[in-house]
PDB file of C-alpha atoms in Angstrom:
ATOM      1  CA  ASP R  27      28.132  -4.049 -35.045  1.00 80.00           C
ATOM      2  CA  ASP R  28      29.163  -0.861 -33.241  1.00 90.00           C
ATOM      3  CA  ARG R  29      25.537   0.351 -33.166  1.00 95.00           C
ATOM      4  CA  LYS R  30      24.533  -2.477 -30.819  1.00 96.00           C
ATOM      5  CA  ILE R  31      24.641  -2.420 -27.009  1.00 95.00           C
ATOM      6  CA  TYR R  32      24.476  -5.198 -24.440  1.00 94.00           C
ATOM      7  CA  VAL R  33      22.053  -4.650 -21.537  1.00 94.00           C
ATOM      8  CA  GLY R  34      22.478  -6.987 -18.552  1.00 89.00           C
ATOM      9  CA  HIS R  35      21.167  -7.571 -15.025  1.00 87.00           C
ATOM     10  CA  LEU R  36      17.579  -7.452 -16.256  1.00 89.00           C
ATOM     11  CA  PRO R  37      14.666  -9.049 -14.359  1.00 87.00           C
ATOM     12  CA  ASN R  38      13.196 -12.211 -15.881  1.00 85.00           C
ATOM     13  CA  ASN R  39       9.942 -10.383 -16.702  1.00 89.00           C
ATOM     14  CA  ALA R  40      11.618  -7.696 -18.846  1.00 92.00           C
ATOM     15  CA  THR R  41      10.162  -7.215 -22.326  1.00 94.00           C
ATOM     16  CA  ALA R  42      11.418  -5.674 -25.553  1.00 95.00           C
ATOM     17  CA  ASP R  43       8.686  -3.015 -25.358  1.00 96.00           C
ATOM     18  CA  ALA R  44       9.641  -1.999 -21.814  1.00 95.00           C
ATOM     19  CA  LEU R  45      13.319  -1.796 -22.784  1.00 96.00           C
ATOM     20  CA  ALA R  46      12.518   0.272 -25.876  1.00 95.00           C
ATOM     21  CA  ASP R  47      10.575   2.629 -23.625  1.00 95.00           C
ATOM     22  CA  ALA R  48      13.462   2.860 -21.133  1.00 94.00           C
ATOM     23  CA  PHE R  49      15.926   3.789 -23.902  1.00 96.00           C
ATOM     24  CA  LYS R  50      13.647   6.043 -25.983  1.00 93.00           C
ATOM     25  CA  SER R  51      15.183   9.217 -24.525  1.00 92.00           C
ATOM     26  CA  ILE R  52      18.454   8.330 -26.309  1.00 92.00           C
ATOM     27  CA  GLY R  53      16.634   8.173 -29.642  1.00 90.00           C
ATOM     28  CA  GLY R  54      17.253   5.997 -32.663  1.00 93.00           C
ATOM     29  CA  VAL R  55      16.250   2.628 -31.174  1.00 95.00           C
ATOM     30  CA  GLN R  56      15.896   0.342 -34.192  1.00 96.00           C
ATOM     31  CA  ASP R  57      15.668  -3.116 -32.647  1.00 96.00           C
ATOM     32  CA  VAL R  58      15.406  -4.651 -29.171  1.00 96.00           C
ATOM     33  CA  ALA R  59      16.212  -8.334 -28.759  1.00 95.00           C
ATOM     34  CA  CYS R  60      15.254  -9.446 -25.255  1.00 93.00           C
ATOM     35  CA  ILE R  61      16.669 -12.957 -24.928  1.00 87.00           C
ATOM     36  CA  PRO R  62      13.953 -15.290 -23.515  1.00 87.00           C
ATOM     37  CA  ASP R  63      14.520 -18.113 -21.044  1.00 79.00           C
ATOM     38  CA  ALA R  64      12.524 -20.820 -22.773  1.00 79.00           C
ATOM     39  CA  ALA R  65      13.539 -23.497 -20.277  1.00 74.00           C
ATOM     40  CA  LEU R  66      11.938 -21.638 -17.368  1.00 75.00           C
ATOM     41  CA  GLY R  67       9.264 -19.844 -19.387  1.00 81.00           C
ATOM     42  CA  TYR R  68      10.464 -16.301 -18.668  1.00 83.00           C
ATOM     43  CA  SER R  69      10.323 -13.455 -21.174  1.00 87.00           C
ATOM     44  CA  CYS R  70      13.939 -12.552 -20.395  1.00 87.00           C
ATOM     45  CA  LYS R  71      17.066 -14.515 -19.511  1.00 85.00           C
ATOM     46  CA  GLY R  72      18.523 -11.415 -17.871  1.00 86.00           C
ATOM     47  CA  PHE R  73      20.048  -9.708 -20.883  1.00 90.00           C
ATOM     48  CA  ALA R  74      19.155  -8.069 -24.168  1.00 94.00           C
ATOM     49  CA  PHE R  75      20.699  -6.373 -27.187  1.00 96.00           C
ATOM     50  CA  ILE R  76      19.547  -3.008 -28.498  1.00 96.00           C
ATOM     51  CA  THR R  77      20.495  -1.691 -31.927  1.00 96.00           C
ATOM     52  CA  PHE R  78      20.565   2.059 -32.515  1.00 97.00           C
ATOM     53  CA  ALA R  79      20.517   4.052 -35.766  1.00 96.00           C
ATOM     54  CA  THR R  80      24.005   5.465 -35.182  1.00 95.00           C
ATOM     55  CA  VAL R  81      27.214   4.562 -33.377  1.00 94.00           C
ATOM     56  CA  GLU R  82      26.954   7.854 -31.448  1.00 95.00           C
ATOM     57  CA  GLN R  83      23.525   6.918 -30.059  1.00 96.00           C
ATOM     58  CA  ALA R  84      24.826   3.507 -28.987  1.00 95.00           C
ATOM     59  CA  LYS R  85      27.799   5.129 -27.237  1.00 95.00           C
ATOM     60  CA  SER R  86      25.481   7.650 -25.570  1.00 94.00           C
ATOM     61  CA  ALA R  87      23.248   4.830 -24.305  1.00 95.00           C
ATOM     62  CA  ALA R  88      26.226   2.891 -22.953  1.00 93.00           C
ATOM     63  CA  THR R  89      27.507   5.954 -21.119  1.00 92.00           C
ATOM     64  CA  SER R  90      24.267   7.414 -19.804  1.00 93.00           C
ATOM     65  CA  MET R  91      22.300   4.241 -19.018  1.00 93.00           C
ATOM     66  CA  ASN R  92      24.981   2.070 -17.400  1.00 90.00           C
ATOM     67  CA  GLY R  93      23.932   1.688 -13.762  1.00 87.00           C
ATOM     68  CA  ALA R  94      20.471   3.186 -14.374  1.00 90.00           C
ATOM     69  CA  LEU R  95      17.592   1.333 -12.742  1.00 88.00           C
ATOM     70  CA  PHE R  96      15.286  -0.888 -14.756  1.00 90.00           C
ATOM     71  CA  GLY R  97      12.561  -1.780 -12.311  1.00 83.00           C
ATOM     72  CA  ASP R  98      14.557  -2.151  -9.115  1.00 78.00           C
ATOM     73  CA  ARG R  99      17.815  -3.364 -10.672  1.00 81.00           C
ATOM     74  CA  PRO R 100      20.809  -1.370 -11.874  1.00 86.00           C
ATOM     75  CA  MET R 101      21.492  -2.323 -15.487  1.00 89.00           C
ATOM     76  CA  GLU R 102      24.879  -3.136 -16.967  1.00 89.00           C
ATOM     77  CA  VAL R 103      24.950  -1.288 -20.294  1.00 93.00           C
ATOM     78  CA  ARG R 104      27.932  -1.383 -22.646  1.00 93.00           C
ATOM     79  CA  LEU R 105      28.716  -1.518 -26.319  1.00 93.00           C
ATOM     80  CA  LYS R 106      28.322  -5.112 -27.483  1.00 91.00           C
ATOM     81  CA  THR R 107      31.904  -5.046 -28.724  1.00 84.00           C
ATOM     82  CA  ALA R 108      33.291  -3.703 -25.418  1.00 81.00           C
ATOM     83  CA  PRO R 109      34.851  -6.098 -22.900  1.00 73.00           C
ATOM     84  CA  ARG R 110      32.814  -6.975 -19.840  1.00 68.00           C
ATOM     85  CA  GLU R 111      33.718  -4.955 -16.766  1.00 61.00           C
ATOM     86  CA  GLU R 112      34.896  -6.838 -13.713  1.00 52.00           C
ATOM     87  CA  PRO R 113      32.634  -6.067 -10.739  1.00 48.00           C
ATOM     88  CA  ARG R 114      34.224  -3.968  -8.012  1.00 48.00           C
ATOM     89  CA  ARG R 115      33.573  -4.923  -4.394  1.00 45.00           C
ATOM     90  CA  ASP R 116      32.913  -1.308  -3.430  1.00 46.00           C
ATOM     91  CA  SER R 117      30.197  -0.849  -6.061  1.00 46.00           C
ATOM     92  CA  GLY R 118      27.623  -3.123  -4.436  1.00 47.00           C
ATOM     93  CA  SER R 119      28.603  -6.406  -6.046  1.00 57.00           C
ATOM     94  CA  PHE R 120      27.713  -9.733  -4.436  1.00 63.00           C
ATOM     95  CA  ASP R 121      28.160  -9.690  -0.690  1.00 73.00           C
ATOM     96  CA  PRO R 122      27.722 -13.115   0.942  1.00 79.00           C
ATOM     97  CA  ASP R 123      26.620 -11.423   4.182  1.00 81.00           C
ATOM     98  CA  ALA R 124      23.665  -9.898   2.320  1.00 88.00           C
ATOM     99  CA  ASN R 125      22.562 -13.264   0.877  1.00 91.00           C
ATOM    100  CA  LEU R 126      19.644 -14.582   2.929  1.00 93.00           C
ATOM    101  CA  TYR R 127      18.350 -18.135   3.230  1.00 93.00           C
ATOM    102  CA  VAL R 128      14.552 -18.163   3.314  1.00 93.00           C
ATOM    103  CA  GLY R 129      12.705 -21.290   4.427  1.00 92.00           C
ATOM    104  CA  GLY R 130       9.177 -22.384   5.221  1.00 91.00           C
ATOM    105  CA  MET R 131       7.692 -21.154   1.951  1.00 91.00           C
ATOM    106  CA  THR R 132       4.648 -22.681   0.287  1.00 88.00           C
ATOM    107  CA  GLU R 133       4.774 -24.340  -3.139  1.00 85.00           C
ATOM    108  CA  SER R 134       2.791 -21.401  -4.537  1.00 88.00           C
ATOM    109  CA  MET R 135       5.574 -18.896  -3.762  1.00 89.00           C
ATOM    110  CA  THR R 136       7.048 -17.193  -6.831  1.00 89.00           C
ATOM    111  CA  GLU R 137      10.328 -15.311  -7.219  1.00 90.00           C
ATOM    112  CA  GLU R 138       8.353 -12.125  -7.879  1.00 89.00           C
ATOM    113  CA  SER R 139       6.306 -12.605  -4.677  1.00 90.00           C
ATOM    114  CA  LEU R 140       9.497 -13.202  -2.729  1.00 91.00           C
ATOM    115  CA  ARG R 141      10.957  -9.987  -4.186  1.00 90.00           C
ATOM    116  CA  GLU R 142       7.808  -8.071  -3.166  1.00 90.00           C
ATOM    117  CA  ILE R 143       8.039  -9.376   0.412  1.00 91.00           C
ATOM    118  CA  PHE R 144      11.658  -8.239   0.801  1.00 91.00           C
ATOM    119  CA  ALA R 145      11.493  -4.976  -1.210  1.00 86.00           C
ATOM    120  CA  PRO R 146      10.261  -2.796   1.708  1.00 85.00           C
ATOM    121  CA  TYR R 147      13.539  -3.497   3.561  1.00 83.00           C
ATOM    122  CA  GLY R 148      15.960  -2.503   0.800  1.00 80.00           C
ATOM    123  CA  LEU R 149      17.001  -3.153  -2.756  1.00 80.00           C
ATOM    124  CA  VAL R 150      16.637  -6.808  -3.754  1.00 86.00           C
ATOM    125  CA  GLN R 151      19.359  -7.801  -6.232  1.00 87.00           C
ATOM    126  CA  LYS R 152      18.194 -11.344  -6.872  1.00 89.00           C
ATOM    127  CA  THR R 153      15.747 -13.985  -5.700  1.00 91.00           C
ATOM    128  CA  LYS R 154      16.107 -17.708  -6.242  1.00 92.00           C
ATOM    129  CA  LEU R 155      13.609 -20.413  -5.374  1.00 92.00           C
ATOM    130  CA  ILE R 156      15.065 -23.900  -5.162  1.00 91.00           C
ATOM    131  CA  ARG R 157      12.931 -26.199  -7.318  1.00 88.00           C
ATOM    132  CA  ASP R 158      12.559 -29.932  -7.792  1.00 85.00           C
ATOM    133  CA  HIS R 159      14.518 -30.797 -10.940  1.00 86.00           C
ATOM    134  CA  ALA R 160      11.864 -33.149 -12.316  1.00 89.00           C
ATOM    135  CA  THR R 161       8.685 -31.188 -11.550  1.00 87.00           C
ATOM    136  CA  GLN R 162      10.007 -27.606 -11.221  1.00 86.00           C
ATOM    137  CA  VAL R 163       7.793 -27.231  -8.117  1.00 86.00           C
ATOM    138  CA  PRO R 164       9.423 -25.037  -5.448  1.00 88.00           C
ATOM    139  CA  LYS R 165      10.869 -27.071  -2.570  1.00 90.00           C
ATOM    140  CA  GLY R 166       9.877 -24.503   0.075  1.00 91.00           C
ATOM    141  CA  TYR R 167      13.172 -22.641   0.413  1.00 93.00           C
ATOM    142  CA  GLY R 168      15.365 -20.264  -1.499  1.00 92.00           C
ATOM    143  CA  PHE R 169      17.645 -17.257  -1.318  1.00 94.00           C
ATOM    144  CA  VAL R 170      17.282 -13.495  -1.453  1.00 93.00           C
ATOM    145  CA  GLN R 171      20.325 -11.373  -2.294  1.00 91.00           C
ATOM    146  CA  MET R 172      19.961  -7.870  -0.875  1.00 88.00           C
ATOM    147  CA  MET R 173      22.017  -4.929  -2.177  1.00 81.00           C
ATOM    148  CA  ASP R 174      23.930  -4.558   1.078  1.00 81.00           C
ATOM    149  CA  VAL R 175      24.213  -5.962   4.570  1.00 84.00           C
ATOM    150  CA  SER R 176      22.117  -3.205   6.180  1.00 82.00           C
ATOM    151  CA  HIS R 177      19.190  -4.129   3.908  1.00 85.00           C
ATOM    152  CA  ALA R 178      19.652  -7.793   4.829  1.00 88.00           C
ATOM    153  CA  HIS R 179      19.657  -6.971   8.554  1.00 89.00           C
ATOM    154  CA  ALA R 180      16.493  -4.889   8.180  1.00 87.00           C
ATOM    155  CA  ALA R 181      14.752  -7.771   6.427  1.00 89.00           C
ATOM    156  CA  ILE R 182      15.881 -10.281   9.040  1.00 91.00           C
ATOM    157  CA  ALA R 183      14.686  -8.024  11.878  1.00 90.00           C
ATOM    158  CA  ALA R 184      11.256  -7.634  10.300  1.00 88.00           C
ATOM    159  CA  LEU R 185      10.635 -11.088   8.792  1.00 88.00           C
ATOM    160  CA  ASP R 186      12.507 -13.669  10.878  1.00 85.00           C
ATOM    161  CA  GLY R 187      10.019 -16.100  12.354  1.00 78.00           C
TER     162      GLY R 187
END
């Protein structure tokens, strides 16, 4: 359906209502399907589909909202029928030097808490707590992917130790 867009790079707490609100300026939002992550109990698996009343509204959303922030993440927005764009290194895609190992965390640490700790030092692209496969209890370490190396260095300078 040419009236449907794909929205990616969403946080795991995204909701259909919040997405509808983010896209309301385009007009014509008919349906928002935020794909849940049932295995981990999150409201969003990181992507959604939004159906608009017209093809023109869908195209407008894909053009004007691609790269716009949803929370603290830039969204990937494209027509559902359009091919996926390959990430460009110069556009802030994954940089291994901005991926930080974080250890010494308590079992009560959440990915959202980890994001909040690192957010003052720059844009956090992704957080990942390593969990026990059987119990899903955090093992006390994980990773934080910052938007760029300067953000990672700022976080290291402030939080190391």
